[in-house]
mmCIF file of C-alpha atoms and ligand atoms in Angstrom:
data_model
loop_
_atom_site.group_PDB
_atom_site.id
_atom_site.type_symbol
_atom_site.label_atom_id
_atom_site.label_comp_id
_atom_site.label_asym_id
_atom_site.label_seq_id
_atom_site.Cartn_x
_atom_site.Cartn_y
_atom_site.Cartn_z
ATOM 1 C CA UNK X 19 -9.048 -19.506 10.147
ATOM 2 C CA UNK X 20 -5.246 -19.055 9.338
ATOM 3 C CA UNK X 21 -4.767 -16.767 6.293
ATOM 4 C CA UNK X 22 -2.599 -19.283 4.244
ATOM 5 C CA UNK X 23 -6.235 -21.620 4.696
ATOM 6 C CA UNK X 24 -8.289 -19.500 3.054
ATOM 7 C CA UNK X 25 -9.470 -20.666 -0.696
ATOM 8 C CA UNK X 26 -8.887 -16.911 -2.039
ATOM 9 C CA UNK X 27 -5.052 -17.293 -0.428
ATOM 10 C CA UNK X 28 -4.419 -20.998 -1.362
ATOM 11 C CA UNK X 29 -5.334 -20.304 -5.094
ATOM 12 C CA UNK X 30 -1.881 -17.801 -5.286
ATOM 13 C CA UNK X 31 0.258 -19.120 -3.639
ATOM 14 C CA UNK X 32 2.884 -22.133 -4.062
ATOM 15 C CA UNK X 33 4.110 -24.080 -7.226
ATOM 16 C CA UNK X 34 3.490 -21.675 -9.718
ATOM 17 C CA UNK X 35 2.707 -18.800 -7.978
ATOM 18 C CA UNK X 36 5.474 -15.514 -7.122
ATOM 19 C CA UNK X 37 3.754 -15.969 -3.854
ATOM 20 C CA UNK X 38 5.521 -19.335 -2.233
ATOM 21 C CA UNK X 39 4.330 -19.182 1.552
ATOM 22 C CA UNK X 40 1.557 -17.180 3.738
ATOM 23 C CA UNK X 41 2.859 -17.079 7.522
ATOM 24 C CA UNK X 42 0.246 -15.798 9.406
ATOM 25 C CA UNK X 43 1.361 -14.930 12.729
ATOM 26 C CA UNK X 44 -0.674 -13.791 16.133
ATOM 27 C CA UNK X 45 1.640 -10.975 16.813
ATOM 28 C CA UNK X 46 4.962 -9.340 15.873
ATOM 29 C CA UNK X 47 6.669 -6.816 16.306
ATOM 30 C CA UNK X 48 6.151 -5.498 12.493
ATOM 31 C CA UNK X 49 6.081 -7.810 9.687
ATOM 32 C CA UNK X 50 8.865 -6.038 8.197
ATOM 33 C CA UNK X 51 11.243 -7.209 10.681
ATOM 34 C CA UNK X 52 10.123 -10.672 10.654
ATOM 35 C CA UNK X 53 9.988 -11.139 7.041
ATOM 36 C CA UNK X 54 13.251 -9.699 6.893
ATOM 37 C CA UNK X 55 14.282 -12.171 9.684
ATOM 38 C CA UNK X 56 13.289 -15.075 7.311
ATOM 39 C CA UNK X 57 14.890 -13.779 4.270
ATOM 40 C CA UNK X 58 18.487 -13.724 6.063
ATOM 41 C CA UNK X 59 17.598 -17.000 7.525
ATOM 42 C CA UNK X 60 17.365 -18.634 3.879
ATOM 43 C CA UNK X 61 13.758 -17.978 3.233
ATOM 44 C CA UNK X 62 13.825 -16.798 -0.181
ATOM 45 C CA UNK X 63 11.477 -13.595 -1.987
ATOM 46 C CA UNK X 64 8.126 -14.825 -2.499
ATOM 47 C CA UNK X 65 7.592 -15.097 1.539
ATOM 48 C CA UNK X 66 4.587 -13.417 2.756
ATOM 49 C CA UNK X 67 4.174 -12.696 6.354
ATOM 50 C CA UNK X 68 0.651 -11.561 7.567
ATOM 51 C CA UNK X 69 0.385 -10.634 11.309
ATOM 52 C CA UNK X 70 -3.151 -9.842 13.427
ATOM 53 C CA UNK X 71 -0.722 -7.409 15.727
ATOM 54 C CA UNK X 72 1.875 -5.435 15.537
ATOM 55 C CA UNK X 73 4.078 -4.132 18.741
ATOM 56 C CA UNK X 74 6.155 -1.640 16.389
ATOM 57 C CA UNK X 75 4.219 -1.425 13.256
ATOM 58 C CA UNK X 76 5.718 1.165 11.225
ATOM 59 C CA UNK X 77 4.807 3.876 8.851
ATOM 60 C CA UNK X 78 6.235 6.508 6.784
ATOM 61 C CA UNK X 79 8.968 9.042 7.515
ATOM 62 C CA UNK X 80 9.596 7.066 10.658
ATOM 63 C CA UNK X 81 6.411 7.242 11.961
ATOM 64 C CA UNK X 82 4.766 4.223 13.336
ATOM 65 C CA UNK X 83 1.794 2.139 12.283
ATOM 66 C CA UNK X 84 -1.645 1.278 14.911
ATOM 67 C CA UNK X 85 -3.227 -1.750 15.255
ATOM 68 C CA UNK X 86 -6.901 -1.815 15.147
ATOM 69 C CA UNK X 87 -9.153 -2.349 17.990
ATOM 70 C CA UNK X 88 -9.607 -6.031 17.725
ATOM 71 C CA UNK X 89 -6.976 -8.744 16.059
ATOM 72 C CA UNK X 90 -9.425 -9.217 12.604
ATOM 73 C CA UNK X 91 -9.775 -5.606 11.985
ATOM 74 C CA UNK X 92 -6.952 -4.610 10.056
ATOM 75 C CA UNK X 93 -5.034 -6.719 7.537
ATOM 76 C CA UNK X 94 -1.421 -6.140 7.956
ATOM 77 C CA UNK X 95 1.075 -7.898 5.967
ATOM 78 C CA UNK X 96 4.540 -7.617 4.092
ATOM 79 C CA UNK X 97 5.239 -9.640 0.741
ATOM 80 C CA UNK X 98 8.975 -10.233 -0.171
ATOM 81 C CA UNK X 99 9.645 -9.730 -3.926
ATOM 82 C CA UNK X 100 12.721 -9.719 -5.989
ATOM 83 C CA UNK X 101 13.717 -5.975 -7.342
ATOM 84 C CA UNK X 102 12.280 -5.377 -10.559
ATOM 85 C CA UNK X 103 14.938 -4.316 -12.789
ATOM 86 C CA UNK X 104 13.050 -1.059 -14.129
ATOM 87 C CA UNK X 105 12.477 1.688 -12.205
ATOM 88 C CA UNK X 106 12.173 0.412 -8.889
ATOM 89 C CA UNK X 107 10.649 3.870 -7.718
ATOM 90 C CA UNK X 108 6.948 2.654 -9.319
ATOM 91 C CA UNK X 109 6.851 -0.432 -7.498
ATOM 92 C CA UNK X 110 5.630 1.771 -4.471
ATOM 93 C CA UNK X 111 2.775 3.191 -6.650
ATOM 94 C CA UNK X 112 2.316 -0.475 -7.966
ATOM 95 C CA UNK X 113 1.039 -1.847 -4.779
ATOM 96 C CA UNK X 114 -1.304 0.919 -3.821
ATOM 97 C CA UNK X 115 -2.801 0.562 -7.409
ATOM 98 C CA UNK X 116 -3.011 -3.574 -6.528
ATOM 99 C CA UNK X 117 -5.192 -3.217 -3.378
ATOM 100 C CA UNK X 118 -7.323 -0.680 -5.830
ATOM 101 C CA UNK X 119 -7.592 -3.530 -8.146
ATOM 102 C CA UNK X 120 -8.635 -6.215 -4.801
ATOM 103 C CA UNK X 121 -11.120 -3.445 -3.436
ATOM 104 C CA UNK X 122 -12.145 -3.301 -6.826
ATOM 105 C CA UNK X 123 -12.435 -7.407 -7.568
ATOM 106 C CA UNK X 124 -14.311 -8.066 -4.782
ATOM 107 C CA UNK X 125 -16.792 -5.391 -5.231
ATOM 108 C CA UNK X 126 -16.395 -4.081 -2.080
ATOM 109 C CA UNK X 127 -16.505 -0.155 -2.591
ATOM 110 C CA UNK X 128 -19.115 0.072 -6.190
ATOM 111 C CA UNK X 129 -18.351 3.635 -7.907
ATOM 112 C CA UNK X 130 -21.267 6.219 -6.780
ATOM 113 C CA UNK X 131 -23.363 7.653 -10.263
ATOM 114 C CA UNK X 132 -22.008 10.791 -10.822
ATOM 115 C CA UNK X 133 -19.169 10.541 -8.198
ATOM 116 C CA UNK X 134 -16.974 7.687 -9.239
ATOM 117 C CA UNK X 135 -14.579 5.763 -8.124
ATOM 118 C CA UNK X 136 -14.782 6.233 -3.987
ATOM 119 C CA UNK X 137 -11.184 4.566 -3.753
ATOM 120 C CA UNK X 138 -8.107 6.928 -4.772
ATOM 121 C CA UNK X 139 -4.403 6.778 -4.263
ATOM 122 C CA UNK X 140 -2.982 9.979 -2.501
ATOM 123 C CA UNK X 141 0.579 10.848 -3.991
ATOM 124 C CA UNK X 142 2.432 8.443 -3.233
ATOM 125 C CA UNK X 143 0.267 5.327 -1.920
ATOM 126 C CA UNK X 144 -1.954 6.503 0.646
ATOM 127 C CA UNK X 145 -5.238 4.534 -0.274
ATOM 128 C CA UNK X 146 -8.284 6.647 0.055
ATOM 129 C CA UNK X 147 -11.507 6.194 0.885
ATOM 130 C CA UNK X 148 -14.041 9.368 -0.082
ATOM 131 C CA UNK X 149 -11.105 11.403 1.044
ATOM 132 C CA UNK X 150 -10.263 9.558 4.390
ATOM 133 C CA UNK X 151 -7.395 7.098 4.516
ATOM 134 C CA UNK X 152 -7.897 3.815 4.952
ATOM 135 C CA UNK X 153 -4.567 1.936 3.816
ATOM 136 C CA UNK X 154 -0.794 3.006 3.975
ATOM 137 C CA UNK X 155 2.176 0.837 2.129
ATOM 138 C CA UNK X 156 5.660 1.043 3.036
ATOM 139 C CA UNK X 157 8.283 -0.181 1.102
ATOM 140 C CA UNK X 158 11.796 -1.196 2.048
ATOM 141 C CA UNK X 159 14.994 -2.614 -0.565
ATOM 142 C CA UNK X 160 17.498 -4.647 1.177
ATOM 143 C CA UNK X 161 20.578 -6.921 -0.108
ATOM 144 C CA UNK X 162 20.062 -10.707 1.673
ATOM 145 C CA UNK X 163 22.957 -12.867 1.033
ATOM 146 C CA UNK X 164 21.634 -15.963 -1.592
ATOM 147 C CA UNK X 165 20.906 -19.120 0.376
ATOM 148 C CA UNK X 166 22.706 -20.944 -2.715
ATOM 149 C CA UNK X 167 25.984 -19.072 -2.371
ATOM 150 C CA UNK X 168 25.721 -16.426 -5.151
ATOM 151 C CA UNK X 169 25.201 -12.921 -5.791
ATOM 152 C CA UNK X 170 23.397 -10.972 -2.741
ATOM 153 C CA UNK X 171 19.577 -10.560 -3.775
ATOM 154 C CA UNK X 172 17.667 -7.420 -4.280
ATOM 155 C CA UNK X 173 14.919 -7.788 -2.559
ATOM 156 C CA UNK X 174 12.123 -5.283 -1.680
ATOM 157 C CA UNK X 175 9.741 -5.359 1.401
ATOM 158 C CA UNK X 176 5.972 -4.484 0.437
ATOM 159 C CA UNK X 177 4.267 -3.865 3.737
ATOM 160 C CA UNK X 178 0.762 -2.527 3.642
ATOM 161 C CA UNK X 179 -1.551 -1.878 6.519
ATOM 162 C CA UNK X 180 -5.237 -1.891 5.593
ATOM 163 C CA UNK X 181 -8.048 -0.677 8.138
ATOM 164 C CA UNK X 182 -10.493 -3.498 7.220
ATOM 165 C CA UNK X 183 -13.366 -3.103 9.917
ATOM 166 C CA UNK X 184 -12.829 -0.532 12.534
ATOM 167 C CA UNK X 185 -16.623 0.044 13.057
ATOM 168 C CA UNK X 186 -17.359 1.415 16.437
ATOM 169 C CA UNK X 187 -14.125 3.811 16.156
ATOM 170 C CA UNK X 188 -14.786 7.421 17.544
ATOM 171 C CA UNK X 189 -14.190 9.284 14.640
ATOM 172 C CA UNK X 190 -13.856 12.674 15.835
ATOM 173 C CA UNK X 191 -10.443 14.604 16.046
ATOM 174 C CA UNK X 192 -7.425 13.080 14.661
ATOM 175 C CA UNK X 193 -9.607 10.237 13.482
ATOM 176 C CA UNK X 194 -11.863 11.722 11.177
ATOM 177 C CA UNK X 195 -9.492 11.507 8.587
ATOM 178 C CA UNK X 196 -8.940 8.236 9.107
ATOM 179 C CA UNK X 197 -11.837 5.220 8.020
ATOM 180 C CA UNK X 198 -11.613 1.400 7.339
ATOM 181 C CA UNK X 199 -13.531 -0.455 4.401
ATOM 182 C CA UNK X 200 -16.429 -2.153 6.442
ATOM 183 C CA UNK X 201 -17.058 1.663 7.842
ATOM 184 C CA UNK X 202 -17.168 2.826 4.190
ATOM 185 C CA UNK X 203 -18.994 0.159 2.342
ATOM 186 C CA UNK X 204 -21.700 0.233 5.658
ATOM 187 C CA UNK X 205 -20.839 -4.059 5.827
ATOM 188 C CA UNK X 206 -18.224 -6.657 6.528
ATOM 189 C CA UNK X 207 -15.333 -7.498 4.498
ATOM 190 C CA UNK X 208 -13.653 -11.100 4.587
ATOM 191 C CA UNK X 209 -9.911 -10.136 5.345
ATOM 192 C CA UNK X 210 -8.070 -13.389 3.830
ATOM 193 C CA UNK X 211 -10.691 -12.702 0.433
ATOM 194 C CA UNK X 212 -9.154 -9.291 0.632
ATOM 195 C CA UNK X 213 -5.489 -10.823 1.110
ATOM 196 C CA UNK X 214 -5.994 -13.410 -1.955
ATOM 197 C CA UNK X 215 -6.867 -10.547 -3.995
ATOM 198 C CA UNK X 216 -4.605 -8.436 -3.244
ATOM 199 C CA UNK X 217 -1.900 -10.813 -3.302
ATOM 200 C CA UNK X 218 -3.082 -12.047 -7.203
ATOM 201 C CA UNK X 219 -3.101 -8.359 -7.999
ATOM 202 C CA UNK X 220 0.434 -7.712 -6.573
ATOM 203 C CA UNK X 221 2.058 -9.720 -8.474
ATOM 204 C CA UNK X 222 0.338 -8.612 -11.696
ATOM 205 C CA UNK X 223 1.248 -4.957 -10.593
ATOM 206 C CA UNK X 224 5.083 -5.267 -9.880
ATOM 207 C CA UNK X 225 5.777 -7.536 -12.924
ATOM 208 C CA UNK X 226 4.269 -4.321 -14.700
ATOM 209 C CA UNK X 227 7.102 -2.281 -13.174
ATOM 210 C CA UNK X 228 9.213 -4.290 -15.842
ATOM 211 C CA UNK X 229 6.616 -5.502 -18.464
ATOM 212 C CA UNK X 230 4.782 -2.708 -19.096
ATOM 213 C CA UNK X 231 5.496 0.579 -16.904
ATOM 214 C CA UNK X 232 3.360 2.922 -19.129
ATOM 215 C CA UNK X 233 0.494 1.258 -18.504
ATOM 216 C CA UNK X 234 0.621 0.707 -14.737
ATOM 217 C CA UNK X 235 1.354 4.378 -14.754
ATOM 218 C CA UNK X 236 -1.590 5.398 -17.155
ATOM 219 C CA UNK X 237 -3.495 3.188 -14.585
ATOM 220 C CA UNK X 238 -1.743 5.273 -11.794
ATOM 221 C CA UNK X 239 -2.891 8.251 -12.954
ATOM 222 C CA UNK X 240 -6.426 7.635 -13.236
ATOM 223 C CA UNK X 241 -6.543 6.893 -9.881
ATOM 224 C CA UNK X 242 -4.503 9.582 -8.260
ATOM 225 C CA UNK X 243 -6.406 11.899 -6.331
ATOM 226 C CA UNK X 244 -3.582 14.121 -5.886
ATOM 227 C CA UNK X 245 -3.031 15.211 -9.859
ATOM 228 C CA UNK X 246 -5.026 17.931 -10.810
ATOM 229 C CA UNK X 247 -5.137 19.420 -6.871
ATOM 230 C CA UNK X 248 -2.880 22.591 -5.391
ATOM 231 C CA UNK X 249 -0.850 21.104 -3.047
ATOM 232 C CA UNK X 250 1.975 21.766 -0.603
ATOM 233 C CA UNK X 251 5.253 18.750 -0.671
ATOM 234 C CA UNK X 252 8.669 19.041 0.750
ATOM 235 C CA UNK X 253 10.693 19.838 -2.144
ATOM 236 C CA UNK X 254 14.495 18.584 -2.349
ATOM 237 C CA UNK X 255 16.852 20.085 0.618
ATOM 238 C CA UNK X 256 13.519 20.104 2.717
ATOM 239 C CA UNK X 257 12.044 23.345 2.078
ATOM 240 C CA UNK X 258 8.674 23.785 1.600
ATOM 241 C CA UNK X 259 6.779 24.415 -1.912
ATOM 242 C CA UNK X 260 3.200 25.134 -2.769
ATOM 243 C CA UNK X 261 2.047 24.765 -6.116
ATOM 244 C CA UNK X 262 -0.229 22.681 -8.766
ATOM 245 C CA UNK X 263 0.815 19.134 -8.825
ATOM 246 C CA UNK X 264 0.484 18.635 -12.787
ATOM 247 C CA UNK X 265 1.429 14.536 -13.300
ATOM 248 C CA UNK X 266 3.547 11.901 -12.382
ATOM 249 C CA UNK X 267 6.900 11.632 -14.438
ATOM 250 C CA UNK X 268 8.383 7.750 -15.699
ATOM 251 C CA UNK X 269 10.052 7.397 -12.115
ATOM 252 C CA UNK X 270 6.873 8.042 -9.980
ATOM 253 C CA UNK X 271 7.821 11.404 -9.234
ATOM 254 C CA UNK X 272 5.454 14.188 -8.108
ATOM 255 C CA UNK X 273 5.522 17.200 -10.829
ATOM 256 C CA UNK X 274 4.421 20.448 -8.589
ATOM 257 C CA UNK X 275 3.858 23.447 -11.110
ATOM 258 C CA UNK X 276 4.682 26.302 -8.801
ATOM 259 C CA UNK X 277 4.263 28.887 -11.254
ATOM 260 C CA UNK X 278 7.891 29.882 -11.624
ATOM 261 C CA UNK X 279 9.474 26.196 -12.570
ATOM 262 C CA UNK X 280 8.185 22.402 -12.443
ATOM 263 C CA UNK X 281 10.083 20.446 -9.098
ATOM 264 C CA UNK X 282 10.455 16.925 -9.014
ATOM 265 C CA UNK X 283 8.909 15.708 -5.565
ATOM 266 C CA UNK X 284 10.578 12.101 -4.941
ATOM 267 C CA UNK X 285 9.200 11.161 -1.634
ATOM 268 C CA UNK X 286 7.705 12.878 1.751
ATOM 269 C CA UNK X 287 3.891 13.928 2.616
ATOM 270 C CA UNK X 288 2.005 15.945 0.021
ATOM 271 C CA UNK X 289 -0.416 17.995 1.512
ATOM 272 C CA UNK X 290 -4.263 18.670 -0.448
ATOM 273 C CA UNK X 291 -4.487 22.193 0.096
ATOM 274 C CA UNK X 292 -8.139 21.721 -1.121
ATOM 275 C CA UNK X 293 -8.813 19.634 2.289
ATOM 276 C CA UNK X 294 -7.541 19.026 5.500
ATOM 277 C CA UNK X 295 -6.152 15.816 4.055
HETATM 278 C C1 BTN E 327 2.105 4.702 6.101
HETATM 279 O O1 BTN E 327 2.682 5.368 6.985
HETATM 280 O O2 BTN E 327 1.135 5.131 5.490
HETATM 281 C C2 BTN E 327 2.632 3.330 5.767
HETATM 282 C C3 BTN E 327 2.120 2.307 6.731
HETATM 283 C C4 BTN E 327 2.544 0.878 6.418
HETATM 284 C C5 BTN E 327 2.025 -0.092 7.460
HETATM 285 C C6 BTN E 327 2.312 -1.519 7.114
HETATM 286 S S1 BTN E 327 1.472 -2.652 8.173
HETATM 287 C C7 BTN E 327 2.404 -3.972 7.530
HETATM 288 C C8 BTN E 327 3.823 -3.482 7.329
HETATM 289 N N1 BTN E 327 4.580 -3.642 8.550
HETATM 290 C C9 BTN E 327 4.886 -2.485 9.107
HETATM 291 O O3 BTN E 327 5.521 -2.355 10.178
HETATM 292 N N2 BTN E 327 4.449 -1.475 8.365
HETATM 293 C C10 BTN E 327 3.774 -1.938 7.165
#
């Protein structure tokens, strides 16, 4: 089946919907660059390109981004939306919190009695699974040029990679910090169900960044497994700082309590000091 096909998909997107198109392609070389591609070449924000492959997925900080062992097993995908004009900074934190919500809708990961929710959101949007990652979102602004002649559009790139069903993976070494959602939940997850939830739940989450920021980041916070945790980040001009990472301000930012002051962390990899994580 072609993701656009699927019920869950169809019921979000077109007339009506932010979500105007689902291209579901075999391979590319990362769904950034193609729905970037279509944006210059008139397509306008509300695209969403879905890909089974990736040749040069990428990742944070210049990293890169692997495919799974088969073409089904992880759902990779970038939706096009306009800027919000609020603080643009929480839409990052806005789509880790919307596949939360999906994982969530489709019952797919129920809280453990005593334990809680099993899903968490690392500082900024690494999506967590009891501690192993299972999800990472990269997010991208760029100015297209208006198809109808006008003002360039402010349009930002939502690409999120999520490790559906990697069962058989080795998961010792470098892996073991890694998992996928069939692994957790012990059974199979429908991708394209995943992809109309998350997509519903997207939009909801980004039009927050406008319509009602405290709340998405009250929402935020609950799920961050980061607050609360001594942690080491990359503080501004690079350097290294340890301390205990307290909340997250109105912009999304990281507030590390080092003991002497309260830094600002904006972006970069925030180490758990608890874990290996
Ligand atoms: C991270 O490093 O945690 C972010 C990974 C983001 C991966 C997704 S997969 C779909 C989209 N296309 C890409 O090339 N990267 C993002």
């Amino acid at each position: 089946m072609r993701a656009g096909d699927h019920p869950r998909v169809t019921a979000v997107t077109g007339p009506g919907s932010p979500w105007s198109v689902v291209h579901h392609l075999d391979e590319v070389s990362s769904t950034h660059d193609d729905a970037l591609a279509r944006l210059k070449d008139g397509e306008v924000a509300g695209v969403v390109v879905v890909a089974d492959r990736q040749t040069r997925g990428r990742g944070r900080a210049g990293r890169g981004w692997e495919d799974g062992p088969g073409p089904e097993s992880s759902l990779m995908l970038t939706a096009t939306v306009r800027a919000p004009s609020g603080a643009v900074t929480l839409a990052p934190l806005a789509a880790g919190l919307a596949l939360a919500d999906a994982v969530d809708h489709l019952d797919l990961l129920p809280e453990v009695e005593g334990v809680g929710e099993r899903l968490r959101l690392k500082w900024p949007n690494d999506v967590m699974v009891d501690d192993r990652k299972c999800a990472g979102i990269l997010v991208e602004r760029h100015l297209v040029d208006d198809p109808n002649g006008g003002e360039p559009v402010d349009v930002l790139l939502l690409g999120i990679g999520t490790d559906v069903d990697w069962r058989g993976t080795d998961r010792t070494g470098e892996r073991a910090a890694w998992t996928s959602l069939a692994e957790a939940r012990e059974g199979d997850v429908d991708r394209f169900a995943l992809l109309g939830a998350l997509l519903e739940a997207l939009a909801r989450r980004v039009a927050a960044v406008d319509d009602a920021p405290s709340a998405l980041l009250a929402d935020y916070r609950r799920r961050c497994l980061t607050l609360g945790q001594d942690v080491e980040a990359q503080g501004v001009g690079g350097s290294a700082i340890s301390g205990f990472a307290v909340d997250v301000d109105d912009a999304g930012r990281l507030l590390v309590d080092t003991g002497r002051e309260r830094i600002a962390i904006t972006a970069g990899d925030v180490t758990l000091l608890r874990s290996d994580t």
